[in-house]
Amino acid sequence: MLYIYPLVVFFLSLVCAQTSSAPACSTTIKPKNATPSVASGWEARVVATGLTKPRGIIFDSSGHLLVVQQGKGIGSLSLTDNGGACVIAGQPMDVILDSTLNHGIELSSDGKTLYASSTEAVYSWSYDPTSSKNTSIPRQLIGGMNTSDHTTRTLLLSRKAEGMLMVSRGSTSNLDPLAEDITSGHSQIKAFNITNATSLYDYDTDGLLLGWGLRNSVGIAEEPITGGIYSVENSVDEMVRDGQNIHQDNPGEEMNFHGYLNGTKYAKQGGNYGYPSCFAAWDVGAIPSNAGLEVGTQFAIGDQNATINDTFCKNDCAAPRLTFQAHMAPLDMKFNDNGTAAWITFHGSWDRTDPIGYKLSVVEFANGSPVEPANSSTAAIDIVSNPDLSKCPDGCFRPVGLVWDSKGRLFMSSDATGEIYVVVRPDGSSANSASPSSGLPPTGTASAARASGTKPSEAPRQVRNSWALLVAFVAVSIFM
C-alpha cells in the first residue's frame, strides 16, 4: 500500500496548483482606500499612485504608459514588470506640461505623433517613444470647442479608416438648448481626417457627423472586427416628467451605435440620439404615463406637447443599443482584440441618494453587437468594484481610462485617488482574450451567473475534476 502515497502526494500537488492564487508580488502598493472587490478568476493591483487626477491613458510602442494628468499635462510612466499583476511604475516623467489638457489622448499608428485635447482644441506633437519625449511644439488641429460644464474631448483614432480622428464634445449645461441645433456642434461626435490636414478644423462646421443629441458621450470605441463605432453616454440629471421628479433611477445611461468609418453603409449614421428632449427609460415603474415603455425606450422629458412627446422620441430619435442603471457615469470603453467583450468604466454617481457605479464592468459582444437585447437590464458584468458604496465618492476609487498592454493586461486609471490599476487573470492567461462566454466568471449576481453560464456558488470546473480524480484514485487504490 505504501506505493500509493507518492502518487497521492503528486495528485495533491496538482490540485493545489490549480486552486492556489497567483504568487505574491515582492513589492506591492496599498490602495488609497479600501481594497477593491474583484470577481472570481480576476486580480487587480495598484501599479501607480500619487498622480494628479489621471484620466486618459495609452501605451507607446516602447511600453511607456502615457497618462493625462488633468490640470497638469501628460506624464510617462516606466514600468517594472515582474509578470502578471506584479507591475510597479516609477515616478512619472513630464512629457507635456500644459494645465489645459484634461482627458483625451491618442497616438498615431506608427507611434510617432501624440494627440491630446483641452476644452477648446485638439493638438498634436511629434513624439519619440524611445525617450518618451515630445520633439516639437504643439500644432492645433481642431478648435472652436470652448464651452463650459462638460469640458472633456475624448479622442479616438480609427484602426479601420487610417487618419480619421473621432472627437466627442458634450453639452454646455445639464439641459443645453443649443444641442437641439445640429449646426451648434454641441453634444456631438464627429470624425476628422487629419492625414494631410493643412488648415485648422472648426468643430462646429467641419468634420463627419457620427451622431448628435448626445449629452456627454465620454467613452468611444471601435469594434475591432466589423469596425462599428460605439459610445457610452452620461445622461441627464434631476429629471422631471409630468411634474414628478424621477431622477433617482431615470433616465438610464446609454451605449449607442454610430455606424462605421470603414466604408460599411449605415443609414442612420449622423442621426439624432434625443438629447435634450428624449432619454432612455431605466426604471419604467417610476415613470408617469409609462404605457408602452420598457428598458431602453426613448421617452420625453418634462410635459409632453405637440412637438416633443413619446411618439417623437420613439420614431425620430435613435434608441440606445443598451441601457445601464441611471447615474453610473460611464467614461471609457475598450474592446478586447477578438471583439467578444467591451470593458466599461463607471465613474460613479453624484445625483442619487444611494451611490451607484464606481466599478469596472464588461459587456459580451458577438458579430459586432452586444449579445444582450436592447431591453436588457443585466448586460454589464461587474469585474472590479468598490466594496462599500456608502463610502463613495470620497472613500472610493473612481475608474476613468482603460488601455490594454502587449501582454493582454488591462490598465485602469482612477482620477479621484490618483491611481493606476492593472487587471489580470491570475492563471496567467490573457485578460484580452477572455469573454463572458469563454471564461469571465460569475460575480455573485444573477446577471453575471447568466452571462457566464455558471452559478455563483460553483467552483472552477478543473478544480472539481481534479478532486474527483484524486478521490477515485485513492478509493481504487484502497481496494486493490
Tab-separated table of C-alpha atoms in Angstrom:
chain	number	residue	atom	x	y	z
A	1	MET	CA	0.000	0.000	0.000
A	2	LEU	CA	2.938	2.349	0.589
A	3	TYR	CA	3.420	2.731	-3.153
A	4	ILE	CA	0.266	4.786	-3.432
A	5	TYR	CA	1.455	7.586	-1.157
A	6	PRO	CA	3.873	9.212	-3.621
A	7	LEU	CA	1.101	9.173	-6.192
A	8	VAL	CA	-1.355	10.711	-3.738
A	9	VAL	CA	1.157	13.452	-2.997
A	10	PHE	CA	1.573	14.011	-6.736
A	11	PHE	CA	-2.172	14.377	-7.286
A	12	LEU	CA	-2.497	16.675	-4.272
A	13	SER	CA	0.201	18.905	-5.740
A	14	LEU	CA	-1.785	19.145	-8.969
A	15	VAL	CA	-4.938	20.105	-7.091
A	16	CYS	CA	-3.118	22.698	-5.024
A	17	ALA	CA	-1.529	24.151	-8.139
A	18	GLN	CA	-4.956	24.597	-9.696
A	19	THR	CA	-6.618	26.051	-6.610
A	20	SER	CA	-3.835	28.349	-5.462
A	21	SER	CA	-3.832	32.021	-6.366
A	22	ALA	CA	-1.129	33.793	-8.302
A	23	PRO	CA	2.203	34.104	-6.464
A	24	ALA	CA	2.550	37.093	-4.182
A	25	CYS	CA	4.339	40.101	-5.614
A	26	SER	CA	7.631	41.049	-3.971
A	27	THR	CA	6.611	44.715	-3.964
A	28	THR	CA	3.054	45.992	-3.712
A	29	ILE	CA	1.319	49.350	-3.443
A	30	LYS	CA	-1.550	49.629	-0.997
A	31	PRO	CA	-4.722	51.204	-2.429
A	32	LYS	CA	-5.518	54.672	-1.139
A	33	ASN	CA	-8.928	53.456	0.026
A	34	ALA	CA	-10.366	50.002	0.658
A	35	THR	CA	-9.023	47.119	-1.402
A	36	PRO	CA	-11.359	46.677	-4.396
A	37	SER	CA	-13.713	43.723	-4.642
A	38	VAL	CA	-12.683	41.591	-7.600
A	39	ALA	CA	-14.700	38.889	-9.339
A	40	SER	CA	-13.569	35.300	-9.005
A	41	GLY	CA	-10.922	34.475	-11.586
A	42	TRP	CA	-9.527	38.011	-11.660
A	43	GLU	CA	-6.933	40.054	-9.837
A	44	ALA	CA	-6.475	43.823	-9.567
A	45	ARG	CA	-3.478	45.629	-8.104
A	46	VAL	CA	-2.306	49.219	-7.835
A	47	VAL	CA	0.503	49.990	-10.276
A	48	ALA	CA	0.991	53.695	-9.580
A	49	THR	CA	-0.191	56.213	-7.029
A	50	GLY	CA	0.265	59.890	-6.262
A	51	LEU	CA	-0.732	61.044	-9.751
A	52	THR	CA	-2.688	64.235	-10.441
A	53	LYS	CA	-6.213	63.235	-11.492
A	54	PRO	CA	-5.180	60.598	-14.066
A	55	ARG	CA	-7.701	60.378	-16.897
A	56	GLY	CA	-6.899	59.087	-20.399
A	57	ILE	CA	-4.099	56.505	-20.652
A	58	ILE	CA	-2.258	54.870	-23.559
A	59	PHE	CA	0.884	52.771	-24.101
A	60	ASP	CA	3.531	53.873	-26.559
A	61	SER	CA	5.459	51.403	-28.716
A	62	SER	CA	8.289	51.210	-26.164
A	63	GLY	CA	5.984	50.232	-23.312
A	64	HIS	CA	5.788	53.596	-21.553
A	65	LEU	CA	2.369	54.311	-20.066
A	66	LEU	CA	1.325	57.842	-21.026
A	67	VAL	CA	-1.141	59.442	-18.617
A	68	VAL	CA	-3.185	62.615	-18.936
A	69	GLN	CA	-2.966	64.263	-15.520
A	70	GLN	CA	-5.900	66.646	-15.522
A	71	GLY	CA	-4.812	70.214	-14.927
A	72	LYS	CA	-1.121	69.349	-15.284
A	73	GLY	CA	-0.337	67.736	-18.633
A	74	ILE	CA	0.895	64.364	-19.864
A	75	GLY	CA	3.269	62.172	-17.901
A	76	SER	CA	5.145	58.998	-18.823
A	77	LEU	CA	5.434	56.006	-16.509
A	78	SER	CA	8.148	53.380	-16.929
A	79	LEU	CA	7.021	50.035	-15.547
A	80	THR	CA	8.964	47.401	-13.644
A	81	ASP	CA	7.259	44.221	-14.814
A	82	ASN	CA	7.664	41.033	-12.785
A	83	GLY	CA	4.823	39.272	-14.572
A	84	GLY	CA	1.082	39.070	-14.036
A	85	ALA	CA	-0.188	41.752	-11.685
A	86	CYS	CA	3.302	42.362	-10.278
A	87	VAL	CA	3.835	45.666	-12.044
A	88	ILE	CA	5.194	48.798	-10.387
A	89	ALA	CA	5.509	52.211	-12.032
A	90	GLY	CA	8.377	54.573	-11.421
A	91	GLN	CA	7.984	58.287	-10.883
A	92	PRO	CA	6.179	59.994	-13.778
A	93	MET	CA	8.337	61.874	-16.244
A	94	ASP	CA	6.812	65.001	-17.732
A	95	VAL	CA	6.154	64.702	-21.460
A	96	ILE	CA	3.987	67.799	-21.896
A	97	LEU	CA	3.361	70.419	-19.230
A	98	ASP	CA	0.053	72.064	-20.100
A	99	SER	CA	-2.626	72.617	-17.484
A	100	THR	CA	-5.368	72.896	-20.133
A	101	LEU	CA	-5.037	69.226	-21.151
A	102	ASN	CA	-7.763	67.365	-19.300
A	103	HIS	CA	-8.707	63.969	-20.734
A	104	GLY	CA	-8.235	62.948	-24.362
A	105	ILE	CA	-5.074	61.221	-25.595
A	106	GLU	CA	-4.105	59.221	-28.701
A	107	LEU	CA	-1.068	58.020	-30.657
A	108	SER	CA	-0.685	57.612	-34.407
A	109	SER	CA	-0.391	54.107	-35.826
A	110	ASP	CA	3.390	54.488	-36.189
A	111	GLY	CA	3.636	55.771	-32.611
A	112	LYS	CA	5.434	58.963	-33.611
A	113	THR	CA	2.630	61.520	-33.264
A	114	LEU	CA	0.941	62.255	-29.953
A	115	TYR	CA	-2.540	63.789	-29.768
A	116	ALA	CA	-4.253	65.380	-26.769
A	117	SER	CA	-7.174	67.680	-26.089
A	118	SER	CA	-8.180	70.637	-23.990
A	119	THR	CA	-11.666	72.052	-23.598
A	120	GLU	CA	-11.079	74.265	-26.624
A	121	ALA	CA	-8.878	72.318	-29.008
A	122	VAL	CA	-7.128	69.160	-30.219
A	123	TYR	CA	-3.335	69.292	-30.574
A	124	SER	CA	-0.576	67.108	-31.988
A	125	TRP	CA	3.131	66.794	-31.187
A	126	SER	CA	5.949	64.833	-32.768
A	127	TYR	CA	6.838	62.106	-30.285
A	128	ASP	CA	9.831	59.835	-29.684
A	129	PRO	CA	8.697	56.592	-27.990
A	130	THR	CA	12.269	55.554	-27.174
A	131	SER	CA	12.921	58.569	-24.967
A	132	SER	CA	9.212	59.173	-24.270
A	133	LYS	CA	9.555	62.852	-25.127
A	134	ASN	CA	7.719	65.203	-27.431
A	135	THR	CA	10.018	66.623	-30.080
A	136	SER	CA	8.026	69.574	-31.411
A	137	ILE	CA	5.893	72.494	-30.410
A	138	PRO	CA	2.136	71.788	-30.368
A	139	ARG	CA	0.173	72.022	-33.578
A	140	GLN	CA	-3.537	72.815	-33.252
A	141	LEU	CA	-5.690	70.564	-35.439
A	142	ILE	CA	-9.264	71.289	-34.301
A	143	GLY	CA	-10.693	74.310	-32.492
A	144	GLY	CA	-13.936	76.045	-31.659
A	145	MET	CA	-14.987	73.851	-28.715
A	146	ASN	CA	-14.639	76.259	-25.799
A	147	THR	CA	-17.829	75.559	-23.866
A	148	SER	CA	-18.375	75.027	-20.135
A	149	ASP	CA	-19.758	72.227	-17.936
A	150	HIS	CA	-18.812	69.085	-19.898
A	151	THR	CA	-15.288	70.017	-20.885
A	152	THR	CA	-13.546	66.763	-21.837
A	153	ARG	CA	-12.912	65.995	-25.515
A	154	THR	CA	-12.362	62.271	-25.963
A	155	LEU	CA	-10.076	61.268	-28.855
A	156	LEU	CA	-10.079	58.003	-30.806
A	157	LEU	CA	-8.166	57.219	-33.991
A	158	SER	CA	-9.914	54.690	-36.202
A	159	ARG	CA	-7.970	51.487	-36.828
A	160	LYS	CA	-10.210	50.747	-39.815
A	161	ALA	CA	-10.005	54.137	-41.552
A	162	GLU	CA	-6.467	55.499	-41.441
A	163	GLY	CA	-6.189	59.097	-40.309
A	164	MET	CA	-9.784	59.519	-39.105
A	165	LEU	CA	-9.784	61.052	-35.622
A	166	MET	CA	-13.036	60.892	-33.653
A	167	VAL	CA	-13.751	63.676	-31.153
A	168	SER	CA	-16.600	63.707	-28.639
A	169	ARG	CA	-17.934	67.016	-27.329
A	170	GLY	CA	-20.530	67.250	-24.564
A	171	SER	CA	-23.187	69.785	-23.641
A	172	THR	CA	-22.660	73.169	-22.042
A	173	SER	CA	-25.173	72.505	-19.235
A	174	ASN	CA	-27.393	69.780	-17.817
A	175	LEU	CA	-30.072	70.634	-20.379
A	176	ASP	CA	-28.389	72.529	-23.204
A	177	PRO	CA	-30.935	74.122	-25.578
A	178	LEU	CA	-28.237	74.713	-28.198
A	179	ALA	CA	-27.877	70.950	-28.585
A	180	GLU	CA	-31.234	70.976	-30.401
A	181	ASP	CA	-29.485	72.820	-33.243
A	182	ILE	CA	-27.412	70.436	-35.358
A	183	THR	CA	-25.218	73.326	-36.520
A	184	SER	CA	-24.160	74.259	-32.963
A	185	GLY	CA	-21.596	71.480	-32.575
A	186	HIS	CA	-22.844	70.865	-29.034
A	187	SER	CA	-23.386	67.295	-27.791
A	188	GLN	CA	-21.942	65.596	-30.855
A	189	ILE	CA	-19.402	63.027	-32.001
A	190	LYS	CA	-17.505	63.887	-35.173
A	191	ALA	CA	-14.630	62.394	-37.164
A	192	PHE	CA	-11.889	64.452	-38.836
A	193	ASN	CA	-9.418	63.369	-41.497
A	194	ILE	CA	-6.083	64.507	-40.115
A	195	THR	CA	-3.858	62.594	-42.551
A	196	ASN	CA	-2.845	65.598	-44.619
A	197	ALA	CA	-4.757	68.409	-42.936
A	198	THR	CA	-3.306	71.769	-43.936
A	199	SER	CA	-5.679	74.107	-42.125
A	200	LEU	CA	-7.386	74.298	-38.760
A	201	TYR	CA	-10.698	72.455	-38.468
A	202	ASP	CA	-13.632	74.174	-36.767
A	203	TYR	CA	-15.601	71.651	-34.728
A	204	ASP	CA	-18.963	73.345	-35.297
A	205	THR	CA	-18.792	73.394	-39.089
A	206	ASP	CA	-16.259	70.755	-40.156
A	207	GLY	CA	-15.891	67.000	-39.805
A	208	LEU	CA	-18.071	63.956	-40.441
A	209	LEU	CA	-21.044	63.835	-38.069
A	210	LEU	CA	-21.422	60.439	-36.378
A	211	GLY	CA	-24.200	61.467	-34.018
A	212	TRP	CA	-25.840	64.457	-32.328
A	213	GLY	CA	-28.219	64.811	-29.393
A	214	LEU	CA	-25.580	63.098	-27.214
A	215	ARG	CA	-25.401	64.854	-23.842
A	216	ASN	CA	-21.916	63.710	-22.828
A	217	SER	CA	-20.647	60.584	-24.572
A	218	VAL	CA	-17.213	60.438	-22.988
A	219	GLY	CA	-16.354	56.860	-23.939
A	220	ILE	CA	-15.889	55.955	-27.632
A	221	ALA	CA	-14.683	52.640	-29.045
A	222	GLU	CA	-14.303	50.930	-32.413
A	223	GLU	CA	-15.307	47.260	-32.520
A	224	PRO	CA	-12.176	45.542	-33.880
A	225	ILE	CA	-13.776	43.003	-36.237
A	226	THR	CA	-16.551	44.922	-38.009
A	227	GLY	CA	-15.310	48.453	-37.330
A	228	GLY	CA	-18.580	49.541	-35.701
A	229	ILE	CA	-18.367	52.731	-33.623
A	230	TYR	CA	-19.930	52.692	-30.147
A	231	SER	CA	-20.140	55.283	-27.395
A	232	VAL	CA	-21.280	55.339	-23.775
A	233	GLU	CA	-23.449	58.255	-22.709
A	234	ASN	CA	-23.771	60.148	-19.419
A	235	SER	CA	-27.437	61.056	-19.320
A	236	VAL	CA	-29.311	63.927	-17.717
A	237	ASP	CA	-29.531	64.768	-14.000
A	238	GLU	CA	-32.546	65.880	-11.948
A	239	MET	CA	-35.080	64.536	-14.438
A	240	VAL	CA	-38.732	65.583	-14.117
A	241	ARG	CA	-41.642	64.053	-16.034
A	242	ASP	CA	-45.225	65.335	-15.832
A	243	GLY	CA	-44.280	67.352	-12.758
A	244	GLN	CA	-42.817	64.342	-10.940
A	245	ASN	CA	-39.145	64.049	-10.033
A	246	ILE	CA	-37.937	60.657	-11.271
A	247	HIS	CA	-34.186	61.272	-11.233
A	248	GLN	CA	-33.183	58.551	-8.756
A	249	ASP	CA	-33.396	55.781	-11.349
A	250	ASN	CA	-34.097	57.585	-14.618
A	251	PRO	CA	-33.037	58.091	-17.273
A	252	GLY	CA	-30.590	55.268	-17.903
A	253	GLU	CA	-27.026	55.671	-19.099
A	254	GLU	CA	-26.621	54.505	-22.697
A	255	MET	CA	-24.484	52.534	-25.094
A	256	ASN	CA	-25.105	53.883	-28.588
A	257	PHE	CA	-24.139	52.670	-32.051
A	258	HIS	CA	-22.909	55.164	-34.669
A	259	GLY	CA	-22.164	53.159	-37.787
A	260	TYR	CA	-18.749	52.767	-39.396
A	261	LEU	CA	-15.800	54.664	-40.820
A	262	ASN	CA	-14.523	51.783	-42.959
A	263	GLY	CA	-16.977	52.257	-45.829
A	264	THR	CA	-19.709	49.979	-44.484
A	265	LYS	CA	-23.036	51.715	-45.023
A	266	TYR	CA	-25.270	52.592	-42.085
A	267	ALA	CA	-28.400	54.542	-42.957
A	268	LYS	CA	-28.775	56.142	-39.513
A	269	GLN	CA	-25.208	57.445	-39.264
A	270	GLY	CA	-25.164	61.054	-38.093
A	271	GLY	CA	-28.626	60.722	-36.561
A	272	ASN	CA	-30.273	62.387	-33.580
A	273	TYR	CA	-29.960	60.475	-30.285
A	274	GLY	CA	-32.551	62.602	-28.493
A	275	TYR	CA	-30.859	64.998	-26.079
A	276	PRO	CA	-32.036	67.392	-24.692
A	277	SER	CA	-35.625	66.224	-25.238
A	278	CYS	CA	-35.610	62.415	-25.243
A	279	PHE	CA	-33.994	59.892	-22.930
A	280	ALA	CA	-33.802	56.148	-22.286
A	281	ALA	CA	-36.051	54.539	-19.692
A	282	TRP	CA	-34.462	52.501	-16.909
A	283	ASP	CA	-36.946	52.128	-14.026
A	284	VAL	CA	-40.156	52.100	-16.053
A	285	GLY	CA	-42.366	51.781	-12.973
A	286	ALA	CA	-41.171	55.144	-11.674
A	287	ILE	CA	-42.069	56.995	-14.900
A	288	PRO	CA	-45.520	58.651	-15.066
A	289	SER	CA	-47.587	57.897	-18.181
A	290	ASN	CA	-45.401	54.898	-18.945
A	291	ALA	CA	-47.653	52.971	-21.332
A	292	GLY	CA	-45.567	51.257	-23.998
A	293	LEU	CA	-42.253	51.930	-22.275
A	294	GLU	CA	-39.611	49.336	-21.435
A	295	VAL	CA	-35.926	49.489	-20.567
A	296	GLY	CA	-34.178	51.454	-23.309
A	297	THR	CA	-37.293	53.034	-24.830
A	298	GLN	CA	-36.840	56.715	-25.655
A	299	PHE	CA	-39.325	58.940	-23.800
A	300	ALA	CA	-39.844	62.684	-23.464
A	301	ILE	CA	-38.662	64.791	-20.569
A	302	GLY	CA	-40.992	67.251	-18.820
A	303	ASP	CA	-44.554	67.792	-20.027
A	304	GLN	CA	-45.330	66.317	-23.422
A	305	ASN	CA	-46.665	68.614	-26.126
A	306	ALA	CA	-47.453	68.513	-29.827
A	307	THR	CA	-43.769	68.741	-30.747
A	308	ILE	CA	-41.885	66.863	-28.025
A	309	ASN	CA	-43.637	63.696	-26.944
A	310	ASP	CA	-43.026	59.970	-26.599
A	311	THR	CA	-44.068	59.280	-30.185
A	312	PHE	CA	-41.491	61.745	-31.492
A	313	CYS	CA	-38.820	60.282	-29.223
A	314	LYS	CA	-39.549	56.729	-30.325
A	315	ASN	CA	-39.834	57.405	-34.058
A	316	ASP	CA	-37.385	60.240	-34.678
A	317	CYS	CA	-34.542	59.579	-32.245
A	318	ALA	CA	-32.065	56.704	-32.228
A	319	ALA	CA	-32.596	54.411	-29.266
A	320	PRO	CA	-29.592	53.078	-27.348
A	321	ARG	CA	-28.255	49.644	-28.136
A	322	LEU	CA	-28.026	49.008	-24.380
A	323	THR	CA	-29.130	50.918	-21.301
A	324	PHE	CA	-27.488	50.911	-17.864
A	325	GLN	CA	-28.540	51.974	-14.365
A	326	ALA	CA	-29.019	55.729	-14.069
A	327	HIS	CA	-26.104	57.907	-12.906
A	328	MET	CA	-23.335	55.285	-13.127
A	329	ALA	CA	-21.366	57.705	-15.368
A	330	PRO	CA	-19.573	55.584	-17.991
A	331	LEU	CA	-16.301	57.242	-19.015
A	332	ASP	CA	-14.401	54.785	-21.192
A	333	MET	CA	-14.957	51.671	-23.271
A	334	LYS	CA	-12.347	49.319	-24.692
A	335	PHE	CA	-12.957	46.197	-26.781
A	336	ASN	CA	-10.778	43.145	-26.491
A	337	ASP	CA	-8.929	42.174	-29.664
A	338	ASN	CA	-11.380	39.495	-30.795
A	339	GLY	CA	-14.448	41.679	-30.299
A	340	THR	CA	-16.155	39.422	-27.756
A	341	ALA	CA	-16.163	41.873	-24.859
A	342	ALA	CA	-16.457	45.614	-24.280
A	343	TRP	CA	-14.965	46.805	-20.994
A	344	ILE	CA	-16.547	49.911	-19.457
A	345	THR	CA	-15.504	52.151	-16.577
A	346	PHE	CA	-18.361	53.523	-14.478
A	347	HIS	CA	-17.063	56.614	-12.667
A	348	GLY	CA	-19.989	56.684	-10.235
A	349	SER	CA	-22.975	58.794	-9.307
A	350	TRP	CA	-23.485	62.065	-7.540
A	351	ASP	CA	-27.156	62.623	-8.390
A	352	ARG	CA	-28.550	59.729	-6.369
A	353	THR	CA	-29.312	59.106	-2.693
A	354	ASP	CA	-27.637	55.691	-2.729
A	355	PRO	CA	-24.340	55.767	-4.651
A	356	ILE	CA	-24.108	53.577	-7.746
A	357	GLY	CA	-21.377	52.756	-10.232
A	358	TYR	CA	-17.725	53.132	-9.116
A	359	LYS	CA	-16.685	49.963	-10.936
A	360	LEU	CA	-15.230	48.256	-13.978
A	361	SER	CA	-17.675	46.077	-15.887
A	362	VAL	CA	-17.761	44.107	-19.122
A	363	VAL	CA	-20.433	43.525	-21.777
A	364	GLU	CA	-20.495	40.456	-24.016
A	365	PHE	CA	-20.347	41.035	-27.798
A	366	ALA	CA	-20.734	38.752	-30.820
A	367	ASN	CA	-20.715	39.556	-34.536
A	368	GLY	CA	-20.157	43.241	-33.864
A	369	SER	CA	-23.111	43.755	-31.490
A	370	PRO	CA	-23.961	43.229	-27.824
A	371	VAL	CA	-25.277	39.741	-27.127
A	372	GLU	CA	-27.991	41.054	-24.804
A	373	PRO	CA	-31.139	42.611	-26.340
A	374	ALA	CA	-31.743	46.350	-26.200
A	375	ASN	CA	-34.232	45.994	-23.317
A	376	SER	CA	-31.808	44.041	-21.124
A	377	SER	CA	-31.068	45.286	-17.624
A	378	THR	CA	-28.337	42.706	-16.959
A	379	ALA	CA	-25.828	43.237	-19.767
A	380	ALA	CA	-22.999	44.649	-17.629
A	381	ILE	CA	-20.990	42.121	-15.608
A	382	ASP	CA	-19.005	43.584	-12.710
A	383	ILE	CA	-15.312	42.682	-12.503
A	384	VAL	CA	-13.702	45.275	-10.192
A	385	SER	CA	-15.789	47.334	-7.774
A	386	ASN	CA	-15.705	49.222	-4.503
A	387	PRO	CA	-16.648	47.003	-1.540
A	388	ASP	CA	-18.785	49.606	0.255
A	389	LEU	CA	-20.677	52.089	-1.911
A	390	SER	CA	-21.794	54.024	1.162
A	391	LYS	CA	-18.211	55.319	1.318
A	392	CYS	CA	-18.471	56.792	-2.180
A	393	PRO	CA	-17.498	59.105	-3.666
A	394	ASP	CA	-14.843	60.340	-1.230
A	395	GLY	CA	-13.721	56.926	0.024
A	396	CYS	CA	-13.735	55.068	-3.302
A	397	PHE	CA	-11.619	54.592	-6.388
A	398	ARG	CA	-13.319	56.116	-9.439
A	399	PRO	CA	-12.455	54.439	-12.753
A	400	VAL	CA	-11.796	56.586	-15.822
A	401	GLY	CA	-9.426	55.454	-18.580
A	402	LEU	CA	-8.626	51.980	-19.914
A	403	VAL	CA	-5.847	50.564	-22.077
A	404	TRP	CA	-4.512	47.112	-22.981
A	405	ASP	CA	-0.822	46.329	-22.848
A	406	SER	CA	1.035	43.970	-25.193
A	407	LYS	CA	0.605	41.076	-22.740
A	408	GLY	CA	-3.183	41.277	-22.655
A	409	ARG	CA	-3.424	43.027	-19.294
A	410	LEU	CA	-5.954	45.795	-18.727
A	411	PHE	CA	-4.787	49.032	-17.091
A	412	MET	CA	-7.279	51.435	-15.495
A	413	SER	CA	-6.925	54.960	-14.119
A	414	SER	CA	-8.725	56.347	-11.076
A	415	ASP	CA	-8.739	60.137	-11.036
A	416	ALA	CA	-10.168	60.643	-7.542
A	417	THR	CA	-7.427	58.566	-5.907
A	418	GLY	CA	-4.532	59.360	-8.254
A	419	GLU	CA	-4.010	55.675	-9.014
A	420	ILE	CA	-3.430	53.298	-11.906
A	421	TYR	CA	-4.591	49.673	-11.542
A	422	VAL	CA	-3.780	46.572	-13.553
A	423	VAL	CA	-6.428	43.864	-14.041
A	424	VAL	CA	-5.255	40.348	-14.890
A	425	ARG	CA	-6.165	36.674	-14.891
A	426	PRO	CA	-4.216	35.060	-12.018
A	427	ASP	CA	-3.738	31.867	-14.023
A	428	GLY	CA	-1.542	33.778	-16.455
A	429	SER	CA	-3.951	33.671	-19.387
A	430	SER	CA	-4.607	36.839	-21.356
A	431	ALA	CA	-7.353	39.053	-19.985
A	432	ASN	CA	-7.679	40.423	-23.507
A	433	SER	CA	-8.865	37.067	-24.851
A	434	ALA	CA	-11.422	36.451	-22.090
A	435	SER	CA	-15.119	36.905	-22.802
A	436	PRO	CA	-18.333	36.236	-20.881
A	437	SER	CA	-18.897	33.056	-22.877
A	438	SER	CA	-15.315	31.799	-22.637
A	439	GLY	CA	-14.152	32.409	-19.148
A	440	LEU	CA	-15.467	35.549	-17.496
A	441	PRO	CA	-16.523	34.408	-14.036
A	442	PRO	CA	-19.684	34.883	-12.006
A	443	THR	CA	-19.659	37.958	-9.797
A	444	GLY	CA	-22.303	36.909	-7.319
A	445	THR	CA	-25.154	38.491	-9.277
A	446	ALA	CA	-27.845	36.830	-11.303
A	447	SER	CA	-26.775	38.654	-14.445
A	448	ALA	CA	-23.192	37.522	-14.123
A	449	ALA	CA	-24.208	33.955	-13.458
A	450	ARG	CA	-26.415	34.012	-16.527
A	451	ALA	CA	-23.766	35.507	-18.756
A	452	SER	CA	-21.007	33.220	-17.578
A	453	GLY	CA	-23.186	30.128	-17.722
A	454	THR	CA	-22.397	29.150	-14.135
A	455	LYS	CA	-23.938	29.518	-10.735
A	456	PRO	CA	-22.159	31.937	-8.379
A	457	SER	CA	-21.508	29.114	-5.923
A	458	GLU	CA	-19.847	26.826	-8.447
A	459	ALA	CA	-16.133	26.098	-8.060
A	460	PRO	CA	-13.977	26.164	-11.170
A	461	ARG	CA	-14.614	23.042	-13.195
A	462	GLN	CA	-10.985	21.994	-13.454
A	463	VAL	CA	-10.667	22.051	-9.643
A	464	ARG	CA	-13.757	19.882	-9.176
A	465	ASN	CA	-12.464	17.449	-11.766
A	466	SER	CA	-9.081	17.241	-10.075
A	467	TRP	CA	-10.604	16.464	-6.684
A	468	ALA	CA	-12.896	13.888	-8.230
A	469	LEU	CA	-9.937	12.216	-9.907
A	470	LEU	CA	-7.995	12.162	-6.651
A	471	VAL	CA	-10.874	10.649	-4.666
A	472	ALA	CA	-11.441	7.999	-7.311
A	473	PHE	CA	-7.746	7.125	-7.417
A	474	VAL	CA	-7.477	6.745	-3.642
A	475	ALA	CA	-10.662	4.657	-3.477
A	476	VAL	CA	-9.430	2.273	-6.147
A	477	SER	CA	-6.029	2.004	-4.514
A	478	ILE	CA	-7.515	1.094	-1.136
A	479	PHE	CA	-9.443	-1.818	-2.569
A	480	MET	CA	-6.602	-3.155	-4.695
